[in-house]
Amino acid sequence: MTIVVWSLPTVAFFLNWCHNMDYIFTPATQALLNTGKLVQPTTKTGKLLPAARDPVTGEFVELAKIFYQSTTGTSSSRGVLGLLAQLAGGGPIQPLVAPVYVTVAPLQVAQTHQGFQKTYRMLNCLKINLAVMQATAAVIGIGAVSSTVLSAVNLNQVLKIREEAKHQKLKIKDGFIDLRHILKDRGVEVIQQIFKVAHDSNFEMHRQKWVNGYDIFSKAVKRCQSALTVPDLKLRNSEINGGRDMLFEALKIYDNPSLLDGLCSAGKLRQMECVWAIEQAIGVTFHLQRAYDMVSDRLLELESKICQDILTVVKGCESEPELDFLFPEVTRILGHDLSVIEFWQNEVDWMQTLSPKEQHQLASLDKLTGDSLKSSVYTTFAVLAAEPSLYETLKQKSHFLSLRDQLTFAVSPEIRRRYEFYVSQQAIATGYQGLAASNWQEISDLTVANLYHFFQIRENSTENSQTEDELETPYWHFPQTLKNELNYSN
């Protein structure tokens, strides 16, 4: 198996390749943008930002409150995220762990009540997300787990549980949610698993650390939220500093490698998601104090960490039920969470180029309420849980190992390039010259991964001296042109 050493340039390449944001403005403002009478500012890398500005006076006119993934931008259609964009057709960003109100809201705190409310909700969102992640991790427990149990706490279920928690229909106690009621329709096996983990002495260490860590995290969030009401800037910053120290203390507990011991890939992903939530809360505290350099640095490190964590989890996936769990969720994280975090970093970097007067004007800008914008967005776009559908489509055309590789390609194009090189070498060695000369930019991740394992099977069969009759090739999808080249039929 190919081993990849992760680097920050690779992270930057991934982010530039996959994320392109669009924004929702009022019809009147959009019309002025279309005619050039208003303009959107851009980052130093040329990406548009969610503000409309008068190019003559330099004044900001409107701030886009809701943004969604573009289906027509720079995203490549050859990989998982490109296919997802085609299938979903765009829509509101709905990250799994990251909060949505991560940029202008902290700037608005000093000027507007709405800014306070957004920041308060943002921190509360992270607290709920952390509780949901560790509650579902507790269902998974330690060691191997059945597909029935994994499906009970998969992406769709987490979104459902989180929504219930946001509306206070589920009670959080000691950082855990009692999921027996909401999961009762998932079958006896799931309820038995919850009971089993609750009485598992091996899991008790994990549970106790989570209880302690969540208690510290929850108190830290409350302290930061209370700090927002303090009018004295010096005292407010002192309280935020104290809350951040507590967040670092919680992070130390959650990021302890011992908490990953004995967990399956699905359990490890849940544990990592808890860490990401705390990291983002720390970023919010620096943003509240307008320590933009610190925010930018930490977000860049978090982007790198998320990508590396995902690679670790996916490469460690050893069964199809685990991949059934991981594939939709990782796709959601790559397409939504990393989009939000990258967007956050881009805006933070841009904020540093604005004068105090411009920052004040931007923070005070609020042409539309969030509710009215949300209403207009939801009448324009269909909100689809597209990741599971995409995965089921790919499963019909592929194979466990190939699917796992396609997920790694979505994180690191460098891995794909190594697979391309292997396929070219094998094509030359086995007489498939047409494949060696292929234009890889036009070939999908699905095809590259399938070709790689097609040649892997042939190479292994040759080493083991299998005859053609003994060699069974699973059904993997190839474009018709490649089927002709391979003399491959089904």
Short mmCIF file of C-alpha atoms in Angstrom, two decimals:
data_model
loop_
_atom_site.label_atom_id
_atom_site.label_comp_id
_atom_site.label_asym_id
_atom_site.label_seq_id
_atom_site.Cartn_x
_atom_site.Cartn_y
_atom_site.Cartn_z
CA MET A 1 0.00 0.00 0.00
CA THR A 2 1.26 3.48 -0.89
CA ILE A 3 2.40 5.60 2.07
CA VAL A 4 2.06 9.39 1.91
CA VAL A 5 3.91 11.97 3.98
CA TRP A 6 1.49 14.83 4.57
CA SER A 7 2.65 18.41 4.04
CA LEU A 8 1.09 21.88 4.21
CA PRO A 9 1.53 22.50 0.46
CA THR A 10 -0.56 19.39 -0.16
CA VAL A 11 -3.26 20.77 2.15
CA ALA A 12 -3.23 24.06 0.26
CA PHE A 13 -3.49 22.23 -3.06
CA PHE A 14 -6.46 20.23 -1.81
CA LEU A 15 -8.28 23.29 -0.50
CA ASN A 16 -7.69 25.34 -3.65
CA TRP A 17 -8.85 22.42 -5.75
CA CYS A 18 -12.09 21.52 -4.03
CA HIS A 19 -13.70 24.57 -2.46
CA ASN A 20 -15.45 27.42 -4.21
CA MET A 21 -18.06 29.45 -2.40
CA ASP A 22 -21.03 31.42 -3.74
CA TYR A 23 -23.17 33.83 -1.76
CA ILE A 24 -26.79 34.93 -1.53
CA PHE A 25 -27.60 38.65 -1.81
CA THR A 26 -30.92 40.42 -2.11
CA PRO A 27 -32.21 40.59 -5.73
CA ALA A 28 -31.57 44.35 -5.89
CA THR A 29 -27.96 43.99 -4.75
CA GLN A 30 -27.39 41.01 -7.03
CA ALA A 31 -28.63 43.06 -9.99
CA LEU A 32 -26.11 45.81 -9.17
CA LEU A 33 -23.36 43.21 -8.85
CA ASN A 34 -24.29 41.80 -12.24
CA THR A 35 -23.97 45.23 -13.88
CA GLY A 36 -20.72 46.11 -12.13
CA LYS A 37 -22.21 48.94 -10.08
CA LEU A 38 -21.28 46.96 -6.99
CA VAL A 39 -18.37 44.55 -6.59
CA GLN A 40 -17.43 41.68 -4.31
CA PRO A 41 -14.03 41.92 -2.61
CA THR A 42 -11.64 39.03 -3.12
CA THR A 43 -8.94 37.27 -1.14
CA LYS A 44 -5.30 37.45 -2.19
CA THR A 45 -5.87 34.11 -3.98
CA GLY A 46 -8.76 35.59 -5.97
CA LYS A 47 -11.69 33.98 -4.13
CA LEU A 48 -14.83 36.05 -3.73
CA LEU A 49 -15.97 37.17 -0.28
CA PRO A 50 -19.59 37.60 0.94
CA ALA A 51 -19.82 41.39 0.80
CA ALA A 52 -21.08 43.88 -1.79
CA ARG A 53 -19.10 47.09 -2.04
CA ASP A 54 -19.45 50.36 -3.95
CA PRO A 55 -16.33 50.54 -6.15
CA VAL A 56 -16.44 54.36 -6.21
CA THR A 57 -16.91 55.22 -2.53
CA GLY A 58 -15.46 52.00 -1.14
CA GLU A 59 -18.39 51.63 1.25
CA PHE A 60 -19.94 48.25 1.99
CA VAL A 61 -23.56 47.96 0.91
CA GLU A 62 -24.64 44.48 1.90
CA LEU A 63 -23.36 41.35 3.59
CA ALA A 64 -24.37 37.92 2.34
CA LYS A 65 -25.55 35.92 5.34
CA ILE A 66 -25.96 32.51 3.74
CA PHE A 67 -23.48 30.82 1.44
CA TYR A 68 -23.58 27.51 -0.38
CA GLN A 69 -21.33 25.27 -2.40
CA SER A 70 -20.96 26.20 -6.04
CA THR A 71 -21.60 23.51 -8.63
CA THR A 72 -19.94 25.49 -11.40
CA GLY A 73 -16.69 26.68 -9.87
CA THR A 74 -13.22 25.21 -9.82
CA SER A 75 -14.26 21.91 -8.26
CA SER A 76 -13.15 19.04 -10.46
CA SER A 77 -15.93 16.77 -11.65
CA ARG A 78 -13.58 13.79 -11.71
CA GLY A 79 -13.66 13.08 -7.97
CA VAL A 80 -16.03 12.49 -5.08
CA LEU A 81 -16.66 16.18 -4.35
CA GLY A 82 -17.29 17.01 -7.99
CA LEU A 83 -19.78 14.16 -8.27
CA LEU A 84 -21.43 15.28 -5.05
CA ALA A 85 -21.83 18.84 -6.37
CA GLN A 86 -23.47 17.48 -9.52
CA LEU A 87 -25.81 15.25 -7.53
CA ALA A 88 -26.77 17.78 -4.85
CA GLY A 89 -27.12 20.75 -7.19
CA GLY A 90 -25.93 23.25 -4.58
CA GLY A 91 -27.62 24.31 -1.37
CA PRO A 92 -26.98 25.78 2.07
CA ILE A 93 -23.76 24.79 3.78
CA GLN A 94 -24.53 22.28 6.54
CA PRO A 95 -21.26 21.28 8.22
CA LEU A 96 -21.15 18.34 10.56
CA VAL A 97 -18.92 19.82 13.27
CA ALA A 98 -18.08 23.40 12.29
CA PRO A 99 -20.43 26.30 13.13
CA VAL A 100 -21.70 28.45 10.27
CA TYR A 101 -21.56 31.92 11.86
CA VAL A 102 -17.79 32.07 12.09
CA THR A 103 -16.75 35.35 10.52
CA VAL A 104 -18.50 38.71 10.88
CA ALA A 105 -20.45 37.75 14.02
CA PRO A 106 -17.46 38.30 16.37
CA LEU A 107 -16.87 41.69 14.74
CA GLN A 108 -20.50 42.61 15.40
CA VAL A 109 -20.38 41.91 19.14
CA ALA A 110 -19.36 45.42 20.12
CA GLN A 111 -21.81 47.07 17.73
CA THR A 112 -24.98 44.98 17.52
CA HIS A 113 -27.19 42.74 19.59
CA GLN A 114 -27.46 40.40 16.61
CA GLY A 115 -23.68 39.96 16.63
CA PHE A 116 -23.88 38.86 20.25
CA GLN A 117 -26.68 36.42 19.48
CA LYS A 118 -24.81 34.87 16.53
CA THR A 119 -21.62 34.37 18.51
CA TYR A 120 -23.57 32.94 21.44
CA ARG A 121 -25.33 30.47 19.13
CA MET A 122 -22.06 29.60 17.40
CA LEU A 123 -20.44 28.56 20.69
CA ASN A 124 -23.59 26.74 21.75
CA CYS A 125 -23.60 24.89 18.43
CA LEU A 126 -20.06 23.62 19.08
CA LYS A 127 -21.09 22.48 22.56
CA ILE A 128 -24.05 20.51 21.17
CA ASN A 129 -21.94 19.04 18.36
CA LEU A 130 -19.37 17.81 20.87
CA ALA A 131 -22.05 16.15 23.01
CA VAL A 132 -23.63 14.47 19.97
CA MET A 133 -20.29 13.17 18.70
CA GLN A 134 -19.25 11.63 21.98
CA ALA A 135 -22.72 10.23 22.67
CA THR A 136 -22.67 8.41 19.34
CA ALA A 137 -19.06 7.34 19.96
CA ALA A 138 -20.30 5.74 23.16
CA VAL A 139 -22.76 3.68 21.12
CA ILE A 140 -19.94 2.44 18.91
CA GLY A 141 -17.77 1.55 21.89
CA ILE A 142 -14.45 -0.29 21.74
CA GLY A 143 -13.55 -2.93 19.18
CA ALA A 144 -15.43 -4.23 16.17
CA VAL A 145 -19.10 -3.35 15.82
CA SER A 146 -21.88 -4.55 13.55
CA SER A 147 -23.22 -2.74 10.51
CA THR A 148 -26.59 -2.43 12.27
CA VAL A 149 -25.05 -0.46 15.13
CA LEU A 150 -22.96 1.72 12.80
CA SER A 151 -25.99 2.56 10.69
CA ALA A 152 -27.80 3.70 13.84
CA VAL A 153 -25.24 6.48 14.39
CA ASN A 154 -24.24 7.30 10.81
CA LEU A 155 -24.32 10.70 9.11
CA ASN A 156 -28.08 10.87 8.67
CA GLN A 157 -28.70 9.81 12.25
CA VAL A 158 -26.20 12.31 13.64
CA LEU A 159 -27.89 15.13 11.75
CA LYS A 160 -31.23 13.99 13.17
CA ILE A 161 -29.89 13.69 16.73
CA ARG A 162 -28.20 17.08 16.51
CA GLU A 163 -31.41 18.73 15.35
CA GLU A 164 -33.29 17.22 18.29
CA ALA A 165 -30.59 18.44 20.68
CA LYS A 166 -30.68 21.97 19.24
CA HIS A 167 -34.39 22.16 19.95
CA GLN A 168 -33.74 20.91 23.49
CA LYS A 169 -35.68 17.72 22.93
CA LEU A 170 -32.70 15.70 24.17
CA LYS A 171 -31.06 16.29 27.53
CA ILE A 172 -27.28 16.46 27.84
CA LYS A 173 -26.00 15.06 31.11
CA ASP A 174 -22.27 14.89 31.93
CA GLY A 175 -21.55 15.44 28.25
CA PHE A 176 -23.69 12.49 27.13
CA ILE A 177 -27.11 12.17 25.56
CA ASP A 178 -29.31 9.20 26.40
CA LEU A 179 -29.97 7.89 22.90
CA ARG A 180 -32.14 4.92 23.84
CA HIS A 181 -35.38 6.72 23.09
CA ILE A 182 -34.38 8.26 19.78
CA LEU A 183 -32.75 5.00 18.60
CA LYS A 184 -35.44 2.63 19.81
CA ASP A 185 -36.76 2.14 16.27
CA ARG A 186 -33.31 0.97 15.11
CA GLY A 187 -33.82 -2.47 16.60
CA VAL A 188 -33.00 -4.59 19.63
CA GLU A 189 -29.36 -5.02 18.66
CA VAL A 190 -28.72 -1.28 18.93
CA ILE A 191 -30.32 -1.00 22.37
CA GLN A 192 -28.34 -4.03 23.53
CA GLN A 193 -25.15 -2.38 22.26
CA ILE A 194 -25.89 0.77 24.27
CA PHE A 195 -26.39 -1.35 27.39
CA LYS A 196 -23.26 -3.38 26.68
CA VAL A 197 -21.00 -0.33 26.27
CA ALA A 198 -22.47 1.29 29.37
CA HIS A 199 -21.30 -1.71 31.42
CA ASP A 200 -17.98 -2.26 29.60
CA SER A 201 -15.11 -1.81 32.05
CA ASN A 202 -12.70 -1.25 29.15
CA PHE A 203 -14.79 1.68 27.94
CA GLU A 204 -15.14 3.21 31.40
CA MET A 205 -11.79 4.99 31.13
CA HIS A 206 -12.92 6.67 27.91
CA ARG A 207 -16.23 7.63 29.44
CA GLN A 208 -14.72 9.19 32.55
CA LYS A 209 -12.25 11.25 30.54
CA TRP A 210 -15.06 12.46 28.31
CA VAL A 211 -17.15 13.40 31.34
CA ASN A 212 -14.27 15.42 32.80
CA GLY A 213 -13.34 16.97 29.47
CA TYR A 214 -16.88 17.96 28.58
CA ASP A 215 -17.44 19.51 32.00
CA ILE A 216 -14.40 21.75 31.47
CA PHE A 217 -15.41 22.52 27.88
CA SER A 218 -18.98 23.40 28.86
CA LYS A 219 -17.82 25.73 31.64
CA ALA A 220 -15.34 27.35 29.26
CA VAL A 221 -18.05 28.02 26.69
CA LYS A 222 -20.34 29.50 29.33
CA ARG A 223 -17.52 31.73 30.54
CA CYS A 224 -16.85 33.01 27.01
CA GLN A 225 -20.57 33.54 26.41
CA SER A 226 -20.85 35.51 29.66
CA ALA A 227 -17.82 37.57 28.64
CA LEU A 228 -19.75 38.81 25.62
CA THR A 229 -22.09 40.72 27.95
CA VAL A 230 -19.25 42.57 29.73
CA PRO A 231 -19.09 46.19 28.47
CA ASP A 232 -15.56 46.84 29.76
CA LEU A 233 -13.18 45.68 27.01
CA LYS A 234 -10.28 44.90 29.35
CA LEU A 235 -12.45 42.80 31.66
CA ARG A 236 -14.12 41.08 28.68
CA ASN A 237 -10.75 40.07 27.23
CA SER A 238 -9.62 38.81 30.62
CA GLU A 239 -12.68 36.56 30.83
CA ILE A 240 -12.16 35.32 27.27
CA ASN A 241 -8.54 34.54 28.12
CA GLY A 242 -9.70 32.53 31.12
CA GLY A 243 -12.24 30.66 29.03
CA ARG A 244 -9.63 29.89 26.39
CA ASP A 245 -7.25 28.47 29.02
CA MET A 246 -10.05 26.09 30.03
CA LEU A 247 -10.62 25.14 26.39
CA PHE A 248 -6.94 24.22 26.07
CA GLU A 249 -7.32 22.11 29.20
CA ALA A 250 -10.29 20.29 27.64
CA LEU A 251 -8.39 19.88 24.38
CA LYS A 252 -5.53 18.18 26.22
CA ILE A 253 -7.98 15.59 27.55
CA TYR A 254 -9.75 14.91 24.25
CA ASP A 255 -6.59 14.88 22.15
CA ASN A 256 -4.91 12.22 24.30
CA PRO A 257 -3.86 9.38 21.95
CA SER A 258 -4.89 6.82 24.56
CA LEU A 259 -8.54 7.63 23.82
CA LEU A 260 -8.06 6.12 20.34
CA ASP A 261 -6.82 2.79 21.71
CA GLY A 262 -9.04 -0.13 20.74
CA LEU A 263 -11.45 1.95 18.65
CA CYS A 264 -12.55 0.94 15.17
CA SER A 265 -12.24 3.47 12.34
CA ALA A 266 -15.75 4.82 12.96
CA GLY A 267 -15.05 5.31 16.66
CA LYS A 268 -11.76 7.04 15.92
CA LEU A 269 -13.47 9.47 13.55
CA ARG A 270 -15.99 10.39 16.23
CA GLN A 271 -13.19 11.00 18.74
CA MET A 272 -11.33 13.17 16.24
CA GLU A 273 -14.47 15.18 15.54
CA CYS A 274 -14.65 16.05 19.23
CA VAL A 275 -11.12 17.45 19.03
CA TRP A 276 -11.96 19.50 15.94
CA ALA A 277 -14.94 21.07 17.72
CA ILE A 278 -12.76 22.24 20.61
CA GLU A 279 -10.11 23.57 18.23
CA GLN A 280 -12.75 25.70 16.53
CA ALA A 281 -14.02 27.04 19.85
CA ILE A 282 -10.46 28.15 20.61
CA GLY A 283 -10.37 29.86 17.22
CA VAL A 284 -13.57 31.73 18.06
CA THR A 285 -12.01 33.14 21.24
CA PHE A 286 -9.05 34.56 19.31
CA HIS A 287 -11.46 35.95 16.71
CA LEU A 288 -13.49 37.66 19.42
CA GLN A 289 -10.32 39.52 20.41
CA ARG A 290 -9.47 40.26 16.76
CA ALA A 291 -6.19 38.37 17.07
CA TYR A 292 -6.38 37.59 13.38
CA ASP A 293 -2.84 36.22 12.99
CA MET A 294 -3.54 33.67 15.70
CA VAL A 295 -6.87 32.71 14.16
CA SER A 296 -5.34 32.27 10.72
CA ASP A 297 -2.46 30.15 12.01
CA ARG A 298 -4.71 27.90 14.07
CA LEU A 299 -7.18 27.43 11.22
CA LEU A 300 -4.40 26.46 8.83
CA GLU A 301 -3.15 23.92 11.37
CA LEU A 302 -6.70 22.63 11.89
CA GLU A 303 -7.23 22.18 8.14
CA SER A 304 -4.03 20.16 8.02
CA LYS A 305 -5.02 18.13 11.07
CA ILE A 306 -8.47 17.30 9.73
CA CYS A 307 -7.03 16.11 6.42
CA GLN A 308 -4.36 14.02 8.14
CA ASP A 309 -6.88 12.57 10.60
CA ILE A 310 -9.18 11.61 7.75
CA LEU A 311 -6.35 9.89 5.87
CA THR A 312 -5.42 7.97 9.03
CA VAL A 313 -9.00 6.84 9.61
CA VAL A 314 -9.72 5.89 6.00
CA LYS A 315 -6.46 3.95 5.59
CA GLY A 316 -7.26 2.09 8.80
CA CYS A 317 -10.73 1.09 7.59
CA GLU A 318 -10.77 -2.71 7.32
CA SER A 319 -14.36 -3.65 6.51
CA GLU A 320 -17.20 -2.68 4.23
CA PRO A 321 -19.59 -1.81 7.11
CA GLU A 322 -17.00 0.65 8.41
CA LEU A 323 -16.62 2.17 4.95
CA ASP A 324 -20.42 2.39 4.67
CA PHE A 325 -20.23 4.57 7.78
CA LEU A 326 -17.13 6.55 6.85
CA PHE A 327 -17.66 7.38 3.19
CA PRO A 328 -20.76 9.64 3.47
CA GLU A 329 -19.52 11.29 6.65
CA VAL A 330 -16.02 12.00 5.40
CA THR A 331 -17.50 13.36 2.17
CA ARG A 332 -19.68 15.73 4.22
CA ILE A 333 -16.64 16.89 6.21
CA LEU A 334 -14.55 17.48 3.10
CA GLY A 335 -17.32 19.28 1.24
CA HIS A 336 -18.89 21.28 4.06
CA ASP A 337 -16.72 21.52 7.20
CA LEU A 338 -13.47 22.23 5.40
CA SER A 339 -15.31 24.72 3.16
CA VAL A 340 -16.47 26.63 6.24
CA ILE A 341 -13.04 26.55 7.90
CA GLU A 342 -11.27 27.64 4.71
CA PHE A 343 -13.85 30.40 4.22
CA TRP A 344 -13.28 31.48 7.82
CA GLN A 345 -9.53 31.68 7.26
CA ASN A 346 -9.91 33.61 4.00
CA GLU A 347 -12.11 36.21 5.66
CA VAL A 348 -9.83 36.51 8.67
CA ASP A 349 -6.89 37.18 6.36
CA TRP A 350 -9.00 39.76 4.50
CA MET A 351 -10.08 41.45 7.76
CA GLN A 352 -6.45 42.27 8.44
CA THR A 353 -6.34 44.39 5.29
CA LEU A 354 -9.29 46.56 6.39
CA SER A 355 -8.99 49.77 8.34
CA PRO A 356 -10.74 50.04 11.75
CA LYS A 357 -13.37 52.24 10.08
CA GLU A 358 -14.03 49.60 7.42
CA GLN A 359 -14.22 46.84 10.02
CA HIS A 360 -16.73 48.87 12.01
CA GLN A 361 -18.87 49.49 8.94
CA LEU A 362 -18.76 45.85 7.92
CA ALA A 363 -19.74 44.72 11.40
CA SER A 364 -22.69 47.12 11.46
CA LEU A 365 -23.98 46.00 8.08
CA ASP A 366 -27.19 44.01 8.31
CA LYS A 367 -29.56 44.64 5.43
CA LEU A 368 -31.50 41.39 5.81
CA THR A 369 -32.39 39.29 8.79
CA GLY A 370 -31.06 35.75 8.87
CA ASP A 371 -34.60 34.36 8.85
CA SER A 372 -35.64 36.15 5.66
CA LEU A 373 -32.47 35.09 3.89
CA LYS A 374 -32.91 31.51 5.03
CA SER A 375 -36.47 31.56 3.70
CA SER A 376 -35.33 32.78 0.29
CA VAL A 377 -32.52 30.21 0.16
CA TYR A 378 -34.75 27.28 1.02
CA THR A 379 -37.25 28.24 -1.68
CA THR A 380 -34.40 28.33 -4.20
CA PHE A 381 -32.41 25.24 -3.34
CA ALA A 382 -33.40 21.73 -2.35
CA VAL A 383 -31.59 20.53 0.73
CA LEU A 384 -30.49 16.99 -0.07
CA ALA A 385 -28.62 14.48 2.02
CA ALA A 386 -26.70 13.57 -1.10
CA GLU A 387 -23.65 11.84 0.38
CA PRO A 388 -25.31 8.45 1.06
CA SER A 389 -26.86 8.45 -2.42
CA LEU A 390 -23.51 9.19 -4.03
CA TYR A 391 -21.89 6.37 -2.09
CA GLU A 392 -24.54 3.86 -3.12
CA THR A 393 -24.05 4.87 -6.74
CA LEU A 394 -20.29 4.39 -6.51
CA LYS A 395 -20.70 1.04 -4.77
CA GLN A 396 -22.48 -0.30 -7.84
CA LYS A 397 -19.46 0.54 -9.97
CA SER A 398 -16.60 -0.31 -7.67
CA HIS A 399 -15.14 -2.40 -4.88
CA PHE A 400 -14.23 -1.93 -1.21
CA LEU A 401 -10.52 -1.20 -1.78
CA SER A 402 -11.22 1.03 -4.76
CA LEU A 403 -13.86 3.01 -2.86
CA ARG A 404 -11.50 3.48 0.04
CA ASP A 405 -8.84 4.78 -2.34
CA GLN A 406 -11.27 7.20 -3.98
CA LEU A 407 -11.89 8.73 -0.58
CA THR A 408 -8.16 9.23 -0.03
CA PHE A 409 -7.89 10.85 -3.48
CA ALA A 410 -10.46 13.43 -2.33
CA VAL A 411 -8.11 14.38 0.52
CA SER A 412 -4.76 14.10 -1.24
CA PRO A 413 -4.31 14.36 -5.02
CA GLU A 414 -0.70 13.25 -4.42
CA ILE A 415 -1.95 9.75 -3.62
CA ARG A 416 -3.85 9.68 -6.89
CA ARG A 417 -0.74 10.70 -8.83
CA ARG A 418 1.12 7.72 -7.38
CA TYR A 419 -1.68 5.45 -8.52
CA GLU A 420 -1.54 7.00 -11.99
CA PHE A 421 2.19 6.25 -12.15
CA TYR A 422 1.61 2.62 -11.11
CA VAL A 423 -1.11 2.14 -13.74
CA SER A 424 1.14 3.64 -16.44
CA GLN A 425 4.02 1.35 -15.48
CA GLN A 426 1.81 -1.73 -15.41
CA ALA A 427 0.14 -0.78 -18.69
CA ILE A 428 3.53 -0.63 -20.41
CA ALA A 429 4.68 -3.88 -18.81
CA THR A 430 1.53 -5.79 -19.78
CA GLY A 431 1.04 -4.42 -23.28
CA TYR A 432 -1.77 -1.93 -22.67
CA GLN A 433 0.12 0.94 -24.31
CA GLY A 434 -3.00 3.07 -24.78
CA LEU A 435 -3.44 3.36 -21.02
CA ALA A 436 0.10 4.56 -20.45
CA ALA A 437 -0.50 7.50 -22.75
CA SER A 438 -3.85 8.49 -21.21
CA ASN A 439 -4.60 12.10 -20.30
CA TRP A 440 -5.08 11.61 -16.56
CA GLN A 441 -6.78 14.98 -16.10
CA GLU A 442 -9.78 13.66 -18.00
CA ILE A 443 -10.06 10.38 -16.09
CA SER A 444 -12.23 10.11 -12.96
CA ASP A 445 -11.02 9.02 -9.54
CA LEU A 446 -13.35 6.04 -9.89
CA THR A 447 -11.59 4.87 -13.04
CA VAL A 448 -8.08 5.48 -11.68
CA ALA A 449 -8.79 3.46 -8.54
CA ASN A 450 -10.47 0.67 -10.49
CA LEU A 451 -7.57 0.50 -12.96
CA TYR A 452 -5.08 0.37 -10.09
CA HIS A 453 -6.79 -2.66 -8.54
CA PHE A 454 -7.36 -4.25 -11.95
CA PHE A 455 -3.60 -4.29 -12.44
CA GLN A 456 -2.98 -5.25 -8.80
CA ILE A 457 -5.05 -8.41 -9.31
CA ARG A 458 -3.21 -9.24 -12.52
CA GLU A 459 0.18 -8.66 -10.89
CA ASN A 460 -0.67 -10.77 -7.84
CA SER A 461 -2.13 -13.54 -9.98
CA THR A 462 1.07 -13.68 -12.01
CA GLU A 463 3.21 -13.92 -8.88
CA ASN A 464 0.97 -16.72 -7.56
CA SER A 465 0.93 -18.47 -10.96
CA GLN A 466 -2.86 -18.47 -11.23
CA THR A 467 -4.35 -19.44 -14.57
CA GLU A 468 -6.78 -17.18 -16.42
CA ASP A 469 -9.60 -19.57 -15.48
CA GLU A 470 -8.70 -19.28 -11.78
CA LEU A 471 -8.53 -15.49 -11.87
CA GLU A 472 -11.84 -13.89 -10.99
CA THR A 473 -12.08 -10.15 -11.59
CA PRO A 474 -14.85 -8.37 -9.66
CA TYR A 475 -17.13 -6.01 -11.53
CA TRP A 476 -15.52 -2.62 -11.63
CA HIS A 477 -16.79 0.17 -13.81
CA PHE A 478 -14.63 1.41 -16.70
CA PRO A 479 -15.57 3.87 -19.46
CA GLN A 480 -16.28 2.12 -22.76
CA THR A 481 -13.03 3.36 -24.31
CA LEU A 482 -11.02 1.73 -21.52
CA LYS A 483 -13.09 -1.46 -21.72
CA ASN A 484 -12.09 -1.71 -25.35
CA GLU A 485 -8.45 -1.09 -24.49
CA LEU A 486 -8.53 -3.72 -21.73
CA ASN A 487 -10.62 -6.20 -23.74
CA TYR A 488 -12.75 -6.15 -20.58
CA SER A 489 -16.40 -7.15 -20.62
CA ASN A 490 -19.09 -8.01 -18.07
#
